[in-house]
Coordinates of C-alpha atoms in Angstrom, one line a residue:
X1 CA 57.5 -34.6 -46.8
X2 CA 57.9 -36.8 -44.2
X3 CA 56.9 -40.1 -44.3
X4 CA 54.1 -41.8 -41.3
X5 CA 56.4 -43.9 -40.2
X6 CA 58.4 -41.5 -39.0
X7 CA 56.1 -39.6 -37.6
X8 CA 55.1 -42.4 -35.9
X9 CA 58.7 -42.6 -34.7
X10 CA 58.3 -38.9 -33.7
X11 CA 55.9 -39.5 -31.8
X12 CA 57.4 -42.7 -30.1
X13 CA 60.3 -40.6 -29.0
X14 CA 58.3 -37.7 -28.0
X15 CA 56.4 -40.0 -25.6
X16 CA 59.7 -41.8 -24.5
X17 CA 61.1 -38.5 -23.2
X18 CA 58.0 -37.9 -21.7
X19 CA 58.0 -40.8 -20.1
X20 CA 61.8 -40.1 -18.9
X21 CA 60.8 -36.7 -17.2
X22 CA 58.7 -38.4 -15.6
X23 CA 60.5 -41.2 -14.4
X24 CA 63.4 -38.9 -13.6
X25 CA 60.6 -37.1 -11.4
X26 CA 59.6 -39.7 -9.1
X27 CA 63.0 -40.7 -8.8
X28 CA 63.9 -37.2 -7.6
X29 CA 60.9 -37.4 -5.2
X30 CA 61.2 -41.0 -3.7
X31 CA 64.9 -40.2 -2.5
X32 CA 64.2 -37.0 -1.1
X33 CA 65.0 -37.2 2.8
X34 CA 63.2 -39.0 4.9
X35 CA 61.1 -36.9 7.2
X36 CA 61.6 -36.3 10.7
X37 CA 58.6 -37.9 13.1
X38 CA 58.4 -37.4 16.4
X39 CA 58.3 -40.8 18.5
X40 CA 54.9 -42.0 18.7
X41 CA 52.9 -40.1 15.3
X42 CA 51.6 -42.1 12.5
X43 CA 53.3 -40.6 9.5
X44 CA 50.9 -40.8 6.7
X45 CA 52.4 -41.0 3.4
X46 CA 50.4 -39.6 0.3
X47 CA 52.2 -40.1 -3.1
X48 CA 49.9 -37.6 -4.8
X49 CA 50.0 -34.8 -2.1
X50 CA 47.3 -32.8 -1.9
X51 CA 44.5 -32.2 -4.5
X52 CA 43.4 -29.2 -6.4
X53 CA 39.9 -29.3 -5.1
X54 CA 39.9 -32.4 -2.7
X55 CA 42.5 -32.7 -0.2
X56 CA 43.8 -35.7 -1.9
X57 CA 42.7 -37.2 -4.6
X58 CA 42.5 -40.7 -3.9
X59 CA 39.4 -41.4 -1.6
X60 CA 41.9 -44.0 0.5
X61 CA 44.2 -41.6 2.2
X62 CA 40.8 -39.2 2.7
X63 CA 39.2 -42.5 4.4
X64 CA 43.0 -42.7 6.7
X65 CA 42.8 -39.3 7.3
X66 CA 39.3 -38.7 8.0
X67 CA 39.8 -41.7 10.7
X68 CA 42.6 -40.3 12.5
X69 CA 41.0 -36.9 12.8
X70 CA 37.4 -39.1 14.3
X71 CA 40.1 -40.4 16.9
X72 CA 42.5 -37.7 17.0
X73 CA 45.2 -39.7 16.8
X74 CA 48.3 -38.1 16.5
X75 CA 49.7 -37.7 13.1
X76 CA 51.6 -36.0 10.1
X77 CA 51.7 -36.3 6.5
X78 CA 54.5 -36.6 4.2
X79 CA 53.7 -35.5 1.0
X80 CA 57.2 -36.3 -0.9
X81 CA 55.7 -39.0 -3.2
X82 CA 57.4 -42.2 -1.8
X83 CA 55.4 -45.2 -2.8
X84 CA 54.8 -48.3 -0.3
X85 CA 56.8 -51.6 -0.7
X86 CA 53.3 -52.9 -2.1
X87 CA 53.3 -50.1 -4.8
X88 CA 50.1 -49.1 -3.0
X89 CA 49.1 -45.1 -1.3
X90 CA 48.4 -44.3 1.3
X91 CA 51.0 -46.3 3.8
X92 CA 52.0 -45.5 7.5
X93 CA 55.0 -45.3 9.4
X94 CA 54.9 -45.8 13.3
X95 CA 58.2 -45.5 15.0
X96 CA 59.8 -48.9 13.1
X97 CA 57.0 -50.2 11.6
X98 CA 55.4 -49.5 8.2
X99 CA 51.9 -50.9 7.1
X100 CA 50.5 -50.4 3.6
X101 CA 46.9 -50.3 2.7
X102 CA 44.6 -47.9 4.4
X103 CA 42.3 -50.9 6.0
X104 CA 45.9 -52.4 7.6
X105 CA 46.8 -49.4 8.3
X106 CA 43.6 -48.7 10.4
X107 CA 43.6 -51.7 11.8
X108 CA 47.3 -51.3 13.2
X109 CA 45.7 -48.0 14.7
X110 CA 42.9 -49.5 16.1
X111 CA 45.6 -52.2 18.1
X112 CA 48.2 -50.1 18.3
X113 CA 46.2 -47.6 20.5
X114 CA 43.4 -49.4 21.4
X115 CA 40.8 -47.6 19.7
X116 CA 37.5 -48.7 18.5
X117 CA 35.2 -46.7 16.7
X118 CA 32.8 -49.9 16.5
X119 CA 32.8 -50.7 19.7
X120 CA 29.1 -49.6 20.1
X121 CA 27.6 -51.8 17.1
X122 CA 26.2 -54.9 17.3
X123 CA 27.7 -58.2 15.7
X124 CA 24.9 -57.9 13.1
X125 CA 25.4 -54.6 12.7
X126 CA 29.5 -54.8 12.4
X127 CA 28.6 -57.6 9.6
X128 CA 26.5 -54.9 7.2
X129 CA 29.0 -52.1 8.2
X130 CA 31.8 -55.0 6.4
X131 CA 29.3 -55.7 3.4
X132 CA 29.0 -51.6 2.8
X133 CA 32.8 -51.3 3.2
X134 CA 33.2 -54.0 0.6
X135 CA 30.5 -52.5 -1.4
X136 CA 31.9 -49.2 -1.2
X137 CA 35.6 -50.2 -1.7
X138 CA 35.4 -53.1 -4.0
X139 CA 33.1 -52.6 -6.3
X140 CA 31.5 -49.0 -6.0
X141 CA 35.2 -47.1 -6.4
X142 CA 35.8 -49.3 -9.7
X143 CA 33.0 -47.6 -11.1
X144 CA 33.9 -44.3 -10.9
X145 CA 37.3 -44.8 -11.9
X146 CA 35.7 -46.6 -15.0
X147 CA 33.3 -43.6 -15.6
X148 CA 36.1 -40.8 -15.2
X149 CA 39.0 -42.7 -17.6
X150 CA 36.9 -45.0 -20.0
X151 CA 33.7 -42.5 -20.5
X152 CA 35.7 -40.3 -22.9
X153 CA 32.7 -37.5 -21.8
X154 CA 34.6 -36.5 -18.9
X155 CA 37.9 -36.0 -20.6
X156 CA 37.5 -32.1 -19.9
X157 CA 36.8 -32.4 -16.6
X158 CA 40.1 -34.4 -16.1
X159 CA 41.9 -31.8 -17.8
X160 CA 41.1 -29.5 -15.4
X161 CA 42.6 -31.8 -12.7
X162 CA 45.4 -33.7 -14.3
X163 CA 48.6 -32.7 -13.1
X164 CA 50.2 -32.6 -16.9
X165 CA 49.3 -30.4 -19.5
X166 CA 49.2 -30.0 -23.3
X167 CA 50.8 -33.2 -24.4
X168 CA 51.9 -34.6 -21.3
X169 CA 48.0 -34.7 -19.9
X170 CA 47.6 -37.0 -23.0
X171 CA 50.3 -39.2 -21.9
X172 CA 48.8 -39.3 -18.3
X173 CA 45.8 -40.3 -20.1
X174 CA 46.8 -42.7 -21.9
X175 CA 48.7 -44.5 -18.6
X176 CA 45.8 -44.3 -16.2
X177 CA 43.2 -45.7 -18.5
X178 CA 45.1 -48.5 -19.2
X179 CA 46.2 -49.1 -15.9
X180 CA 42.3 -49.0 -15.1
X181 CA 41.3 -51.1 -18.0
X182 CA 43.5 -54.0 -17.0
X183 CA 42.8 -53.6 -13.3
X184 CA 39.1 -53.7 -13.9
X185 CA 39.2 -56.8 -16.5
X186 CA 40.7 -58.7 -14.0
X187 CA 38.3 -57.9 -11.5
X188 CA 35.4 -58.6 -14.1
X189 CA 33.2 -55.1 -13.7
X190 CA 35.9 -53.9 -16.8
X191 CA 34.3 -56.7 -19.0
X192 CA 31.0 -54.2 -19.2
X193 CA 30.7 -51.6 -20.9
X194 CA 30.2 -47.8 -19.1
X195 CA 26.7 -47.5 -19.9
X196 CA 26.1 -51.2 -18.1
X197 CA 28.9 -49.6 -15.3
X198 CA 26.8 -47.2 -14.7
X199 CA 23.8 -48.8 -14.1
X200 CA 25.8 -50.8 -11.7
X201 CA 26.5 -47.6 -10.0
X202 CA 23.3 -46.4 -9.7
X203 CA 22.2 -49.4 -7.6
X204 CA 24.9 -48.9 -5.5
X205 CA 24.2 -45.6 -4.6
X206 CA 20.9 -46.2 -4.4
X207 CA 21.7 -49.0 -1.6
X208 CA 23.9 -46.3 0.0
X209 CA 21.8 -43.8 0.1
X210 CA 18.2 -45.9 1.4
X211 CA 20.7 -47.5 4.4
X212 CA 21.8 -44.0 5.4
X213 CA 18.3 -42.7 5.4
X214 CA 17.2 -40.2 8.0
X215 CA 20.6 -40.6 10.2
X216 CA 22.9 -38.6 10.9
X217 CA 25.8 -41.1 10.3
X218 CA 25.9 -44.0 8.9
X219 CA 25.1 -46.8 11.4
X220 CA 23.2 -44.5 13.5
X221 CA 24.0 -41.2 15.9
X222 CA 27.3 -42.0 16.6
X223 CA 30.2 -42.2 13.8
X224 CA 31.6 -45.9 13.2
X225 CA 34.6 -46.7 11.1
X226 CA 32.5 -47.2 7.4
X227 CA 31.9 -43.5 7.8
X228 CA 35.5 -42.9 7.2
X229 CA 35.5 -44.8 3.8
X230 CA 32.1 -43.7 2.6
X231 CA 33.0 -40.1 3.3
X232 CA 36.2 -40.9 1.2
X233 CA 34.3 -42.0 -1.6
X234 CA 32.0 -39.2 -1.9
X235 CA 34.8 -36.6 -1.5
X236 CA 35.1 -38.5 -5.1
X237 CA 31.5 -38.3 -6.2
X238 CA 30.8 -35.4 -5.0
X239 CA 33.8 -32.8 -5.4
X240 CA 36.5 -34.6 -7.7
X241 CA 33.3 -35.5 -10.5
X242 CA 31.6 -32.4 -10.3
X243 CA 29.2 -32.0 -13.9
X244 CA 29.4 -36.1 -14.2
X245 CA 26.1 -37.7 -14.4
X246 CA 27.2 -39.6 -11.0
X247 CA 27.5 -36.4 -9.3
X248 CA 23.7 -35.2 -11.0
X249 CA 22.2 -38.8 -10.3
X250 CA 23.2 -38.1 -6.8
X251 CA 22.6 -35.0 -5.6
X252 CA 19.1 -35.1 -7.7
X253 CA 18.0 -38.8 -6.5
X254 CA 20.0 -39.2 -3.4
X255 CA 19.8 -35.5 -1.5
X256 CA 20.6 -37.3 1.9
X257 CA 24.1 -38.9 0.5
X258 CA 25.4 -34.7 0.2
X259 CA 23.6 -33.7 3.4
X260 CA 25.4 -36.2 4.6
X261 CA 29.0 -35.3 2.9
X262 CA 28.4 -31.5 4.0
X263 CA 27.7 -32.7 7.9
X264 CA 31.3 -35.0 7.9
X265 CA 32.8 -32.2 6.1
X266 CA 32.1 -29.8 8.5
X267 CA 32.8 -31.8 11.9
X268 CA 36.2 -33.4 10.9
X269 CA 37.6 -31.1 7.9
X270 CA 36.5 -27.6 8.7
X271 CA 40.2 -26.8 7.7
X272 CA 39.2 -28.2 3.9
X273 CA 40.3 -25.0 1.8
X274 CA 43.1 -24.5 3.6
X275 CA 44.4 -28.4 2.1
X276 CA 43.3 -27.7 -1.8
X277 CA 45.8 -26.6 -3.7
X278 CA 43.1 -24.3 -5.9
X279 CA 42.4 -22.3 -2.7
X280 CA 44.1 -18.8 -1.7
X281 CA 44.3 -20.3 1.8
X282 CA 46.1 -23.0 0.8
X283 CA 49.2 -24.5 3.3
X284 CA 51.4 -26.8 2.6
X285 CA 50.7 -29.3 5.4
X286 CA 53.5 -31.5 4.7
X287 CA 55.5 -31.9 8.6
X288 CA 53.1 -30.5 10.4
X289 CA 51.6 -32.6 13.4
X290 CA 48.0 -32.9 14.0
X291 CA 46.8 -33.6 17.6
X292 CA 50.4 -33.2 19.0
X293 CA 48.8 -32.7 22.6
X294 CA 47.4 -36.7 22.6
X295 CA 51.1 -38.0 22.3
X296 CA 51.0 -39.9 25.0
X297 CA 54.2 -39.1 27.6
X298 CA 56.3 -41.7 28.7

């Protein structure tokens, strides 16, 4: 018979060649050549590519990509799985420049081709659009991410998503929740547990979902740029946490937060099964150039 400890070894050196795969993997995929971009297109990087049922599943590059399709700015997407300088997805290349964070990177936009999607709000009403984006971004995403790795409830549903399987999706596991545990303590909402999350979460949505009301986007009639994060964040919610209680609190509670999901869906992403990877339709958009005809000629 074999002893525990060396199972325990076993197992230590089953995870460390795990862990090699996988480092080998990025490596592989970080020095892949670089993409060709035409002069003048935002290249959008996305380390995890496209998602099985979302079209990525971070809600940051959806909130990048959802603002260059409100502006049609001209854009592609590299989907090779290089990582920012910061460590941070999405990032942007422009011609010689590269900005990392999707807020910078909107801003860069914004200044870059003078576009402003909040051009019609008031001061006072640019100041709550900041507080909801802070809301939404700061504290709200921490809460799901808290809910999905830490509420051990859901560890079907992330098996049905993860992109390892068998004993590698226990690995990935392992990784992400403790990634999230020790980004979260730091921020202070990790120091509760996921029942006292949760009720966190609930009065964020709540807040969400009374400001939204009866409109048809968030600030009013006309889109502004906090759409573009909130509809990031439900493309979370809403597809990637199906059978969660977020997803029932919301769509039983908070009807207008899905009406309104379905609406931004449908105006700036009607090409939404053919960018998950669980869909027949699926294409690999990785090269291809969105709004090529706005290039401005020079």
């Amino acid at each position: 018979m074999i002893g525990l400890d060396t199972w325990t070894w076993v197992g230590l050196a089953g995870v460390g060649a795990l862990l090699c795969v996988g480092v080998g993997a990025f490596i592989i995929r970080s020095r892949r050549r670089k993409l060709a971009a035409p002069r003048d297109v935002v290249v959008v990087h996305h380390f995890f590519g496209r998602g099985l049922v979302v079209p990525s599943k971070s809600p940051f590059p959806m909130k990048l990509e959802t603002f260059l399709r409100m502006t049609k700015t001209p854009y592609m997407n590299d989907h090779s799985g290089r990582m920012s300088t910061k460590g941070k997805t999405p990032w942007i290349e422009y011609n010689d420049t590269q900005v990392t964070d999707s807020q910078f990177c909107i801003e860069f936009i914004k200044k870059k081709m003078d576009i402003d999607l909040n051009r019609s709000l008031s001061e006072q009403q640019k100041s709550i659009a900041r507080a909801f984006l802070k809301l939404i971004e700061e504290n709200f995403y921490w809460t799901m991410c808290i809910e999905l790795f830490c509420n051990e409830d859901n560890i079907p549903l992330l098996k049905t998503q993860a992109p390892l399987k068998g004993p590698g999706f226990w690995l990935y596991y392992w990784f992400v929740k403790r990634a999230i545990k020790n980004a979260t303590w730091g921020h202070g909402i990790g120091r509760h547990s996921v029942d006292e999350v949760w009720s966190i979460a609930q009065g964020d949505i709540e807040a969400l979902s009374h400001f939204l009301g009866n409109k048809r986007y968030f600030m009013g009639d006309e889109p502004s740029e906090i759409d573009c994060s909130l509809f990031g964040m439900l493309s979370l919610l809403l597809v990637s946490m199906q059978g969660t209680r977020y997803e029932a609190f919301t769509k039983q509670h908070h009807p207008n937060l899905l009406t309104y999901f379905q609406r931004m869906k449908s105006t700036y992403w009607a090409d939404w099964d053919n960018l998950i990877t669980s869909s027949e339709s699926f294409k690999n958009d990785h090269g291809k150039v969105y709004f090529a005809e706005n290039v401005v000629k020079k």
